[in-house]
Short mmCIF file of C-alpha atoms in Angstrom, two decimals:
data_model
loop_
_atom_site.label_atom_id
_atom_site.label_comp_id
_atom_site.label_asym_id
_atom_site.label_seq_id
_atom_site.Cartn_x
_atom_site.Cartn_y
_atom_site.Cartn_z
CA UNK A 727 16.96 -19.71 -14.90
CA UNK A 728 15.03 -16.42 -15.94
CA UNK A 729 12.58 -15.88 -13.22
CA UNK A 730 9.95 -14.47 -16.17
CA UNK A 731 10.34 -17.09 -18.72
CA UNK A 732 9.96 -19.94 -16.16
CA UNK A 733 6.72 -18.00 -15.23
CA UNK A 734 5.29 -17.95 -18.80
CA UNK A 735 5.41 -21.84 -18.99
CA UNK A 736 3.74 -22.08 -15.32
CA UNK A 737 0.84 -19.25 -16.15
CA UNK A 738 -0.15 -21.11 -19.15
CA UNK A 739 -0.51 -24.25 -17.40
CA UNK A 740 -2.63 -22.28 -14.64
CA UNK A 741 -4.75 -19.89 -16.95
CA UNK A 742 -5.39 -16.52 -16.44
CA UNK A 743 -9.47 -16.63 -16.75
CA UNK A 744 -11.23 -17.94 -14.27
CA UNK A 745 -12.76 -21.47 -14.52
CA UNK A 746 -16.10 -21.98 -14.86
CA UNK A 747 -17.90 -21.63 -10.98
CA UNK A 748 -21.22 -21.91 -10.68
CA UNK A 749 -23.33 -18.82 -8.98
CA UNK A 750 -21.02 -19.37 -6.09
CA UNK A 751 -21.94 -18.90 -2.10
CA UNK A 752 -24.37 -17.00 -0.64
CA UNK A 753 -24.78 -16.28 3.01
CA UNK A 754 -25.81 -13.78 5.53
CA UNK A 755 -24.08 -11.96 7.83
CA UNK A 756 -24.88 -10.38 11.11
CA UNK A 757 -21.96 -7.95 12.28
CA UNK A 758 -20.07 -8.88 15.38
CA UNK A 759 -18.12 -5.49 16.07
CA UNK A 760 -14.30 -5.66 16.76
CA UNK A 761 -11.92 -3.54 19.03
CA UNK A 762 -8.37 -2.82 18.22
CA UNK A 763 -7.37 -4.97 21.36
CA UNK A 764 -8.72 -8.18 20.87
CA UNK A 765 -7.59 -11.39 19.78
CA UNK A 766 -7.03 -11.84 16.16
CA UNK A 767 -9.63 -14.49 14.25
CA UNK A 768 -11.05 -14.90 11.12
CA UNK A 769 -13.24 -12.88 9.62
CA UNK A 770 -16.33 -13.89 7.12
CA UNK A 771 -14.95 -16.32 4.82
CA UNK A 772 -14.60 -15.37 1.38
CA UNK A 773 -11.88 -17.59 -0.25
CA UNK A 774 -13.96 -18.26 -3.82
CA UNK A 775 -16.74 -16.97 -5.09
CA UNK A 776 -19.32 -15.54 -2.75
CA UNK A 777 -22.18 -13.14 -2.60
CA UNK A 778 -22.84 -11.69 1.65
CA UNK A 779 -25.76 -9.75 2.75
CA UNK A 780 -24.20 -7.86 5.36
CA UNK A 781 -26.45 -7.01 8.69
CA UNK A 782 -26.14 -3.87 11.36
CA UNK A 783 -28.33 -4.30 13.85
CA UNK A 784 -30.75 -6.57 12.19
CA UNK A 785 -30.82 -4.26 9.23
CA UNK A 786 -29.58 -5.19 5.67
CA UNK A 787 -26.75 -2.77 5.07
CA UNK A 788 -25.03 -4.28 1.98
CA UNK A 789 -24.18 -6.72 -0.75
CA UNK A 790 -21.13 -7.72 -1.01
CA UNK A 791 -19.92 -9.70 -4.41
CA UNK A 792 -16.67 -11.03 -4.61
CA UNK A 793 -15.58 -12.51 -7.91
CA UNK A 794 -13.93 -16.01 -8.22
CA UNK A 795 -10.09 -15.29 -7.88
CA UNK A 796 -8.13 -15.25 -10.76
CA UNK A 797 -4.59 -16.70 -10.77
CA UNK A 798 -2.19 -14.44 -12.50
CA UNK A 799 0.97 -15.63 -12.03
CA UNK A 800 2.80 -18.86 -9.80
CA UNK A 801 6.92 -19.22 -8.38
CA UNK A 802 8.07 -22.49 -10.12
CA UNK A 803 10.47 -22.93 -7.29
CA UNK A 804 10.50 -21.60 -3.36
CA UNK A 805 11.39 -17.80 -3.24
CA UNK A 806 13.02 -15.82 -1.02
CA UNK A 807 11.25 -12.78 0.54
CA UNK A 808 10.28 -10.15 -1.84
CA UNK A 809 9.82 -12.25 -4.87
CA UNK A 810 5.97 -12.79 -6.34
CA UNK A 811 4.84 -9.99 -3.52
CA UNK A 812 4.20 -6.55 -3.32
CA UNK A 813 1.42 -6.35 -6.15
CA UNK A 814 0.01 -3.32 -7.74
CA UNK A 815 -2.91 -2.31 -10.34
CA UNK A 816 -3.24 0.45 -12.11
CA UNK A 817 -4.97 2.41 -15.36
CA UNK A 818 -2.69 2.70 -18.29
CA UNK A 819 -2.71 5.41 -20.59
CA UNK A 820 -4.74 3.73 -22.88
CA UNK A 821 -7.33 2.45 -20.32
CA UNK A 822 -6.11 -1.39 -20.29
CA UNK A 823 -5.39 -2.63 -16.62
CA UNK A 824 -1.85 -3.41 -15.91
CA UNK A 825 -1.44 -6.00 -12.58
CA UNK A 826 2.70 -6.21 -11.47
CA UNK A 827 4.31 -7.63 -8.94
CA UNK A 828 7.89 -7.78 -7.63
CA UNK A 829 10.25 -10.05 -8.88
CA UNK A 830 13.43 -9.16 -6.82
CA UNK A 831 14.14 -9.59 -2.95
CA UNK A 832 12.87 -6.85 -0.54
CA UNK A 833 15.81 -5.02 -0.03
CA UNK A 834 17.30 -1.55 -0.20
CA UNK A 835 19.76 -2.54 -3.06
CA UNK A 836 16.35 -3.31 -4.86
CA UNK A 837 14.82 -0.06 -4.61
CA UNK A 838 14.35 1.92 -8.36
CA UNK A 839 14.72 -1.32 -9.98
CA UNK A 840 11.78 -2.61 -12.87
CA UNK A 841 12.18 -6.31 -11.75
CA UNK A 842 8.64 -7.18 -12.25
CA UNK A 843 6.29 -9.64 -13.55
CA UNK A 844 2.52 -8.37 -15.22
CA UNK A 845 -0.16 -9.09 -16.76
CA UNK A 846 -2.70 -6.80 -18.99
CA UNK A 847 -6.40 -6.43 -18.90
CA UNK A 848 -8.19 -4.82 -21.98
CA UNK A 849 -11.84 -6.21 -20.79
CA UNK A 850 -11.74 -4.53 -17.33
CA UNK A 851 -10.28 -7.37 -15.52
CA UNK A 852 -12.31 -10.05 -17.03
CA UNK A 853 -9.28 -11.78 -18.56
CA UNK A 854 -5.61 -11.25 -18.14
CA UNK A 855 -2.32 -11.82 -20.75
CA UNK A 856 0.99 -12.64 -19.10
CA UNK A 857 3.92 -10.29 -20.39
CA UNK A 858 7.24 -11.69 -19.87
CA UNK A 859 10.70 -9.45 -21.23
CA UNK A 860 8.47 -6.71 -21.95
CA UNK A 861 8.98 -3.19 -21.24
CA UNK A 862 6.51 -2.11 -18.47
CA UNK A 863 3.23 -0.14 -19.21
CA UNK A 864 3.34 3.62 -17.44
CA UNK A 865 0.59 4.09 -15.02
CA UNK A 866 -1.58 6.72 -15.95
CA UNK A 867 -0.47 8.87 -12.65
CA UNK A 868 -1.80 12.26 -11.19
CA UNK A 869 -3.48 14.28 -13.68
CA UNK A 870 -2.88 18.10 -12.60
CA UNK A 871 -4.87 20.63 -13.47
CA UNK A 872 -2.43 22.12 -16.14
CA UNK A 873 -3.04 18.59 -17.88
CA UNK A 874 0.52 16.86 -17.10
CA UNK A 875 0.54 13.91 -14.99
CA UNK A 876 2.86 13.10 -11.76
CA UNK A 877 3.74 10.12 -10.43
CA UNK A 878 6.28 9.37 -7.75
CA UNK A 879 9.67 7.92 -8.56
CA UNK A 880 12.28 5.77 -6.60
CA UNK A 881 15.68 6.20 -7.84
CA UNK A 882 18.37 3.25 -7.10
CA UNK A 883 19.89 3.80 -3.87
CA UNK A 884 23.37 5.28 -3.56
CA UNK A 885 26.79 3.64 -2.17
CA UNK A 886 28.05 5.02 0.82
CA UNK A 887 31.37 5.09 -0.19
CA UNK A 888 30.56 7.57 -3.43
CA UNK A 889 28.86 10.07 -1.19
CA UNK A 890 30.83 13.00 0.68
CA UNK A 891 27.89 12.69 3.71
CA UNK A 892 27.81 15.10 6.39
CA UNK A 893 27.77 13.80 10.02
CA UNK A 894 24.55 12.52 11.03
CA UNK A 895 22.29 13.89 13.56
CA UNK A 896 21.59 10.45 15.09
CA UNK A 897 21.50 7.06 14.74
CA UNK A 898 19.73 4.10 15.81
CA UNK A 899 19.35 0.19 15.44
CA UNK A 900 16.51 0.25 13.47
CA UNK A 901 13.45 -1.98 15.01
CA UNK A 902 14.20 -1.91 19.08
CA UNK A 903 17.38 -1.68 21.18
CA UNK A 904 19.81 -4.07 20.56
CA UNK A 905 18.24 -5.69 17.28
CA UNK A 906 18.07 -5.20 13.80
CA UNK A 907 20.05 -3.38 11.26
CA UNK A 908 21.63 0.38 12.26
CA UNK A 909 20.07 3.57 10.78
CA UNK A 910 21.55 6.95 10.45
CA UNK A 911 20.04 10.18 10.07
CA UNK A 912 21.17 13.16 8.05
CA UNK A 913 19.41 16.57 7.83
CA UNK A 914 18.66 16.88 4.19
CA UNK A 915 19.44 20.38 3.93
CA UNK A 916 23.12 19.43 4.57
CA UNK A 917 22.90 16.47 2.28
CA UNK A 918 24.13 16.34 -1.26
CA UNK A 919 22.22 17.58 -3.91
CA UNK A 920 20.91 14.66 -5.47
CA UNK A 921 19.72 13.45 -1.95
CA UNK A 922 17.79 16.62 -1.50
CA UNK A 923 14.30 16.98 -2.77
CA UNK A 924 11.93 14.64 -4.32
CA UNK A 925 11.72 12.84 -7.66
CA UNK A 926 9.16 12.45 -9.78
CA UNK A 927 7.82 11.35 -13.12
CA UNK A 928 6.50 13.65 -15.28
CA UNK A 929 4.04 13.14 -18.66
CA UNK A 930 3.66 16.73 -20.14
CA UNK A 931 0.62 17.85 -21.48
CA UNK A 932 0.50 16.35 -25.04
CA UNK A 933 3.38 14.54 -24.84
CA UNK A 934 3.54 10.86 -24.94
CA UNK A 935 7.10 10.19 -23.07
CA UNK A 936 7.27 10.16 -19.46
CA UNK A 937 10.76 11.84 -17.80
CA UNK A 938 12.12 12.01 -14.56
CA UNK A 939 12.93 15.39 -12.70
CA UNK A 940 14.12 16.00 -9.42
CA UNK A 941 11.67 18.51 -7.70
CA UNK A 942 12.42 20.87 -4.82
CA UNK A 943 11.05 19.92 -1.37
CA UNK A 944 10.67 23.08 1.36
CA UNK A 945 11.29 21.22 4.65
CA UNK A 946 13.95 22.56 6.29
CA UNK A 947 13.18 20.38 9.62
CA UNK A 948 13.32 16.95 7.43
CA UNK A 949 15.82 14.11 8.22
CA UNK A 950 16.47 11.14 5.75
CA UNK A 951 18.13 7.78 6.55
CA UNK A 952 21.22 5.81 5.40
CA UNK A 953 21.03 1.72 6.04
CA UNK A 954 23.68 -0.99 5.08
CA UNK A 955 26.13 0.81 3.05
CA UNK A 956 23.19 2.56 1.55
CA UNK A 957 21.25 5.61 0.77
CA UNK A 958 18.18 5.70 -0.53
CA UNK A 959 15.81 8.67 -1.10
CA UNK A 960 12.58 7.49 -0.15
CA UNK A 961 9.10 9.39 -0.63
CA UNK A 962 6.89 7.10 -1.10
CA UNK A 963 3.04 7.31 -0.61
CA UNK A 964 -0.33 8.52 -2.23
CA UNK A 965 -1.17 11.66 -4.03
CA UNK A 966 -4.43 13.77 -4.95
CA UNK A 967 -5.42 16.95 -5.99
CA UNK A 968 -7.47 18.92 -3.53
CA UNK A 969 -10.35 21.03 -3.93
CA UNK A 970 -8.36 24.49 -4.54
CA UNK A 971 -6.15 22.79 -7.52
CA UNK A 972 -3.23 22.34 -5.02
CA UNK A 973 -1.45 18.60 -5.01
CA UNK A 974 -1.39 16.73 -2.11
CA UNK A 975 0.88 14.04 -0.95
CA UNK A 976 1.38 11.86 2.01
CA UNK A 977 4.48 9.88 2.48
CA UNK A 978 6.83 7.96 4.70
CA UNK A 979 9.07 7.66 6.23
CA UNK A 980 8.63 10.76 8.08
CA UNK A 981 11.84 11.64 10.15
CA UNK A 982 12.25 15.41 11.45
CA UNK A 983 14.86 17.11 13.99
CA UNK A 984 13.66 18.41 17.30
CA UNK A 985 14.03 21.57 18.49
CA UNK A 986 16.34 19.54 21.42
CA UNK A 987 18.02 17.98 18.55
CA UNK A 988 16.20 14.61 18.65
CA UNK A 989 14.61 12.53 16.22
CA UNK A 990 11.35 10.55 16.86
CA UNK A 991 10.65 7.18 15.57
CA UNK A 992 9.00 7.99 11.80
CA UNK A 993 5.53 9.56 11.20
CA UNK A 994 3.84 10.47 8.53
CA UNK A 995 4.36 13.66 6.28
CA UNK A 996 1.97 15.76 4.34
CA UNK A 997 3.44 17.95 1.46
CA UNK A 998 1.46 20.81 -0.96
CA UNK A 999 2.31 22.07 -4.47
CA UNK A 1000 1.05 24.76 -5.40
CA UNK A 1001 2.69 24.77 -8.70
CA UNK A 1002 1.76 21.54 -10.66
CA UNK A 1003 4.19 19.55 -8.63
CA UNK A 1004 7.88 21.61 -9.38
CA UNK A 1005 8.28 22.35 -5.84
CA UNK A 1006 6.56 20.71 -2.40
CA UNK A 1007 6.26 22.68 0.88
CA UNK A 1008 5.43 20.78 3.95
CA UNK A 1009 1.86 20.86 5.04
CA UNK A 1010 1.72 19.07 8.02
CA UNK A 1011 3.08 16.06 10.28
CA UNK A 1012 1.37 13.01 12.02
CA UNK A 1013 3.92 12.22 15.02
CA UNK A 1014 4.49 8.81 15.88
CA UNK A 1015 2.19 8.85 19.34
CA UNK A 1016 2.02 4.72 20.06
CA UNK A 1017 -1.49 3.37 21.99
CA UNK A 1018 -0.50 1.41 24.46
CA UNK A 1019 -3.14 -0.57 25.22
CA UNK A 1020 -3.45 -1.01 21.86
CA UNK A 1021 0.15 -1.85 21.53
CA UNK A 1022 1.66 -2.72 23.92
CA UNK A 1023 5.32 -2.86 22.24
CA UNK A 1024 4.91 0.66 20.68
CA UNK A 1025 7.24 3.03 22.71
CA UNK A 1026 10.38 0.61 22.11
CA UNK A 1027 10.18 1.24 18.50
CA UNK A 1028 13.14 3.92 17.31
CA UNK A 1029 13.51 4.13 13.88
CA UNK A 1030 9.74 2.81 12.50
CA UNK A 1031 6.89 4.37 14.21
CA UNK A 1032 3.70 5.60 11.41
CA UNK A 1033 4.73 4.25 7.85
CA UNK A 1034 3.07 3.04 4.92
CA UNK A 1035 0.10 5.28 4.92
CA UNK A 1036 -3.12 5.66 2.54
CA UNK A 1037 -5.20 8.56 2.17
CA UNK A 1038 -8.13 9.51 0.45
CA UNK A 1039 -10.02 13.05 0.27
CA UNK A 1040 -13.46 12.03 0.55
CA UNK A 1041 -16.25 13.78 -0.91
CA UNK A 1042 -16.61 16.45 1.62
CA UNK A 1043 -13.27 17.60 1.78
CA UNK A 1044 -11.85 15.68 4.69
CA UNK A 1045 -8.80 13.92 4.42
CA UNK A 1046 -8.51 10.31 5.57
CA UNK A 1047 -5.19 8.32 6.47
CA UNK A 1048 -4.58 4.86 7.42
CA UNK A 1049 -0.72 4.41 8.73
CA UNK A 1050 0.80 1.01 9.22
CA UNK A 1051 3.16 0.30 12.38
CA UNK A 1052 3.49 -3.56 12.10
CA UNK A 1053 7.15 -4.56 12.40
CA UNK A 1054 9.28 -7.41 14.75
CA UNK A 1055 7.63 -6.14 17.68
CA UNK A 1056 4.87 -8.54 17.89
CA UNK A 1057 1.33 -7.94 15.78
CA UNK A 1058 0.65 -4.21 16.08
CA UNK A 1059 -2.42 -1.69 14.74
CA UNK A 1060 -2.74 0.39 12.04
CA UNK A 1061 -3.79 3.97 13.06
CA UNK A 1062 -6.64 5.71 11.53
CA UNK A 1063 -6.93 9.50 11.36
CA UNK A 1064 -8.82 12.51 10.05
CA UNK A 1065 -8.56 15.99 8.91
CA UNK A 1066 -10.71 18.67 8.35
CA UNK A 1067 -8.67 21.67 7.03
CA UNK A 1068 -7.19 20.13 4.16
CA UNK A 1069 -4.27 18.11 5.80
CA UNK A 1070 -3.51 21.02 7.89
CA UNK A 1071 -4.03 19.29 11.35
CA UNK A 1072 -5.28 15.82 11.95
CA UNK A 1073 -7.21 14.39 14.87
CA UNK A 1074 -5.19 12.07 17.24
CA UNK A 1075 -4.76 8.64 15.78
CA UNK A 1076 -6.50 6.11 17.21
CA UNK A 1077 -5.81 2.40 16.60
CA UNK A 1078 -7.96 0.03 14.26
CA UNK A 1079 -7.26 -3.05 13.62
CA UNK A 1080 -4.36 -5.26 14.38
CA UNK A 1081 -4.08 -6.77 10.56
CA UNK A 1082 -2.32 -4.26 8.71
CA UNK A 1083 1.32 -3.81 6.45
CA UNK A 1084 0.57 -1.83 3.22
CA UNK A 1085 -3.00 -0.51 4.11
CA UNK A 1086 -5.14 0.39 0.98
CA UNK A 1087 -7.96 2.26 0.40
CA UNK A 1088 -10.29 3.25 -2.31
CA UNK A 1089 -13.36 5.30 -3.00
CA UNK A 1090 -16.24 4.40 -5.05
CA UNK A 1091 -18.86 6.50 -7.08
CA UNK A 1092 -21.63 5.15 -4.68
CA UNK A 1093 -19.97 6.38 -1.34
CA UNK A 1094 -18.56 2.94 -0.53
CA UNK A 1095 -14.69 3.22 1.39
CA UNK A 1096 -13.12 -0.13 0.81
CA UNK A 1097 -9.94 -0.87 3.01
CA UNK A 1098 -7.49 -3.67 2.36
CA UNK A 1099 -4.67 -4.78 4.86
CA UNK A 1100 -3.19 -7.77 5.81
CA UNK A 1101 -0.46 -10.14 7.92
CA UNK A 1102 -2.34 -11.35 9.21
CA UNK A 1103 -4.07 -12.50 6.48
CA UNK A 1104 -5.99 -10.81 3.48
CA UNK A 1105 -8.68 -8.88 4.34
CA UNK A 1106 -11.55 -6.39 2.88
CA UNK A 1107 -13.50 -4.09 5.09
CA UNK A 1108 -16.23 -1.12 3.64
CA UNK A 1109 -17.40 1.87 5.45
CA UNK A 1110 -20.80 4.00 3.89
CA UNK A 1111 -20.80 6.89 6.43
CA UNK A 1112 -18.85 9.01 3.96
CA UNK A 1113 -16.11 9.50 7.16
CA UNK A 1114 -13.99 6.52 7.52
CA UNK A 1115 -15.16 5.84 11.04
CA UNK A 1116 -17.60 2.92 11.06
CA UNK A 1117 -16.63 -0.11 9.09
CA UNK A 1118 -18.07 -4.06 8.43
CA UNK A 1119 -16.78 -7.24 9.59
CA UNK A 1120 -13.48 -8.13 8.11
CA UNK A 1121 -13.98 -10.42 5.06
CA UNK A 1122 -11.15 -12.81 4.61
CA UNK A 1123 -9.44 -13.47 1.35
CA UNK A 1124 -7.30 -16.40 2.29
CA UNK A 1125 -8.15 -19.17 4.75
CA UNK A 1126 -5.69 -19.86 7.65
CA UNK A 1127 -6.09 -22.02 10.82
CA UNK A 1128 -3.29 -21.71 12.89
CA UNK A 1129 -1.40 -18.42 14.56
CA UNK A 1130 1.52 -19.15 12.53
CA UNK A 1131 -0.12 -19.54 9.12
CA UNK A 1132 -1.90 -16.37 9.45
CA UNK A 1133 1.29 -14.61 9.28
CA UNK A 1134 2.73 -16.75 6.32
CA UNK A 1135 -0.65 -17.06 4.36
CA UNK A 1136 0.51 -13.39 2.36
CA UNK A 1137 3.01 -10.73 2.35
CA UNK A 1138 -0.13 -8.96 3.12
CA UNK A 1139 0.36 -5.99 0.63
CA UNK A 1140 -2.95 -5.56 -1.14
CA UNK A 1141 -3.71 -3.25 -3.92
CA UNK A 1142 -6.73 -1.84 -5.28
CA UNK A 1143 -8.40 0.03 -8.23
CA UNK A 1144 -11.61 0.81 -8.96
CA UNK A 1145 -13.58 -0.02 -12.04
CA UNK A 1146 -17.11 1.26 -11.74
CA UNK A 1147 -19.65 3.19 -9.73
CA UNK A 1148 -19.86 -0.21 -7.18
CA UNK A 1149 -17.07 -2.41 -8.27
CA UNK A 1150 -13.26 -2.62 -7.51
CA UNK A 1151 -10.61 -5.01 -7.97
CA UNK A 1152 -8.12 -6.28 -5.05
CA UNK A 1153 -4.76 -7.97 -5.87
CA UNK A 1154 -3.15 -10.08 -3.45
CA UNK A 1155 -0.68 -12.96 -2.96
CA UNK A 1156 -1.44 -16.08 -1.91
CA UNK A 1157 1.60 -18.08 -0.35
CA UNK A 1158 0.13 -21.29 -0.20
CA UNK A 1159 -0.93 -22.09 -3.57
CA UNK A 1160 -0.81 -25.70 -4.65
CA UNK A 1161 0.39 -26.13 -7.96
CA UNK A 1162 -0.55 -29.29 -10.07
CA UNK A 1163 2.24 -31.00 -8.95
CA UNK A 1164 0.80 -30.53 -5.16
CA UNK A 1165 3.46 -28.44 -4.44
CA UNK A 1166 2.59 -25.14 -2.13
CA UNK A 1167 4.15 -22.23 -4.40
CA UNK A 1168 3.70 -18.23 -4.19
CA UNK A 1169 1.14 -17.07 -6.28
CA UNK A 1170 0.01 -13.30 -7.33
CA UNK A 1171 -4.05 -13.23 -7.70
CA UNK A 1172 -6.66 -10.86 -8.50
CA UNK A 1173 -10.65 -10.76 -8.35
CA UNK A 1174 -13.20 -8.35 -8.99
CA UNK A 1175 -15.38 -7.01 -5.70
CA UNK A 1176 -18.72 -5.11 -5.89
CA UNK A 1177 -20.66 -3.51 -3.39
CA UNK A 1178 -24.09 -2.63 -3.20
CA UNK A 1179 -25.51 -0.14 -0.54
CA UNK A 1180 -29.29 -1.53 0.36
CA UNK A 1181 -30.20 1.02 2.91
#
């Protein structure tokens, strides 16, 4: 039976509004601090409605109020990896908030396919209406200086048998020697036209329909990959408009050809457009350099180095970027780095925390930066220094009791959306949700978080 049709009934049962809870737990928390080399331990419990006064050095710094999680959807059966995962929350063009999640397996074969569940909120995230079998609303994208809006578009992967490909410039096991799938690497400038450049969706100023366009990427050293008989064009990440009006994209996977013909494990690449997204020039690369104290297996990565970045342009004009490394080589850290010259050069990436697939950043108007990351667990951290240097202890969205459970409680992919001066939504998956029959099923949750600065 169709996943979405079955889910309609389930959502009606579990509801899309929070139940009548009391004011929630209130607690004080004295900062413990952490190092990226320490064992992973559960942070501040915030599984339900919770208000925390956060103290640093005995002085109250923040009040964080986390609303009751709202359940948007529940799986009716045990599902494979990828289904009821990978949430995304964003504004539509009409101001509605749209929350979506994947309903297809996590596979290159699924790239570019919109099999998604979604709900819409028309009241700022207070209540949600589930939609099934309807066209997914488009997000508002990145507003450019000329009035156009753009967003990154991922096309469906192409079959190798249908392509005329050049000789690979590299090949390797994907994860580590003698392990995982096999990856082939090709110089982008030698590929067929449809595998070059970048694909964007554009909504022109004054129009109502989005159109996919194939734009130019100027990067003579760039390399792309094929795997499992498929060739995807992957250019994923964040885009922002810089102070000079140019568009900046921080994307992955970043492969490039070294002067000696070798190719390192992936880094994060930054591109700049001065023509409203029609062409993109390489701006900088953050090459993969693991910290072997924090990540003892880091030098064994062959293909996946830094990936799944999130970046923000801070009020002082500096760029802040966080990057995943976690893969099949134990639990590895996310790294954090800054640029003070508009993305041309970057500080040495430093390991930050070992909780971190698909880290996400959001800035609030009151100066707070929030970071969400997961697997193990699902965590939130906050920063008030305007630079991303000093972060709070983690707030735990989901409980876990064992080393095994902390890796399987969620897919670990959060999504964040600012909704006011001091508030945002966090959306995440819960793999241990108990349905009315007492069965454990995957669920998608969303909750409101408010952060007040006290000092």
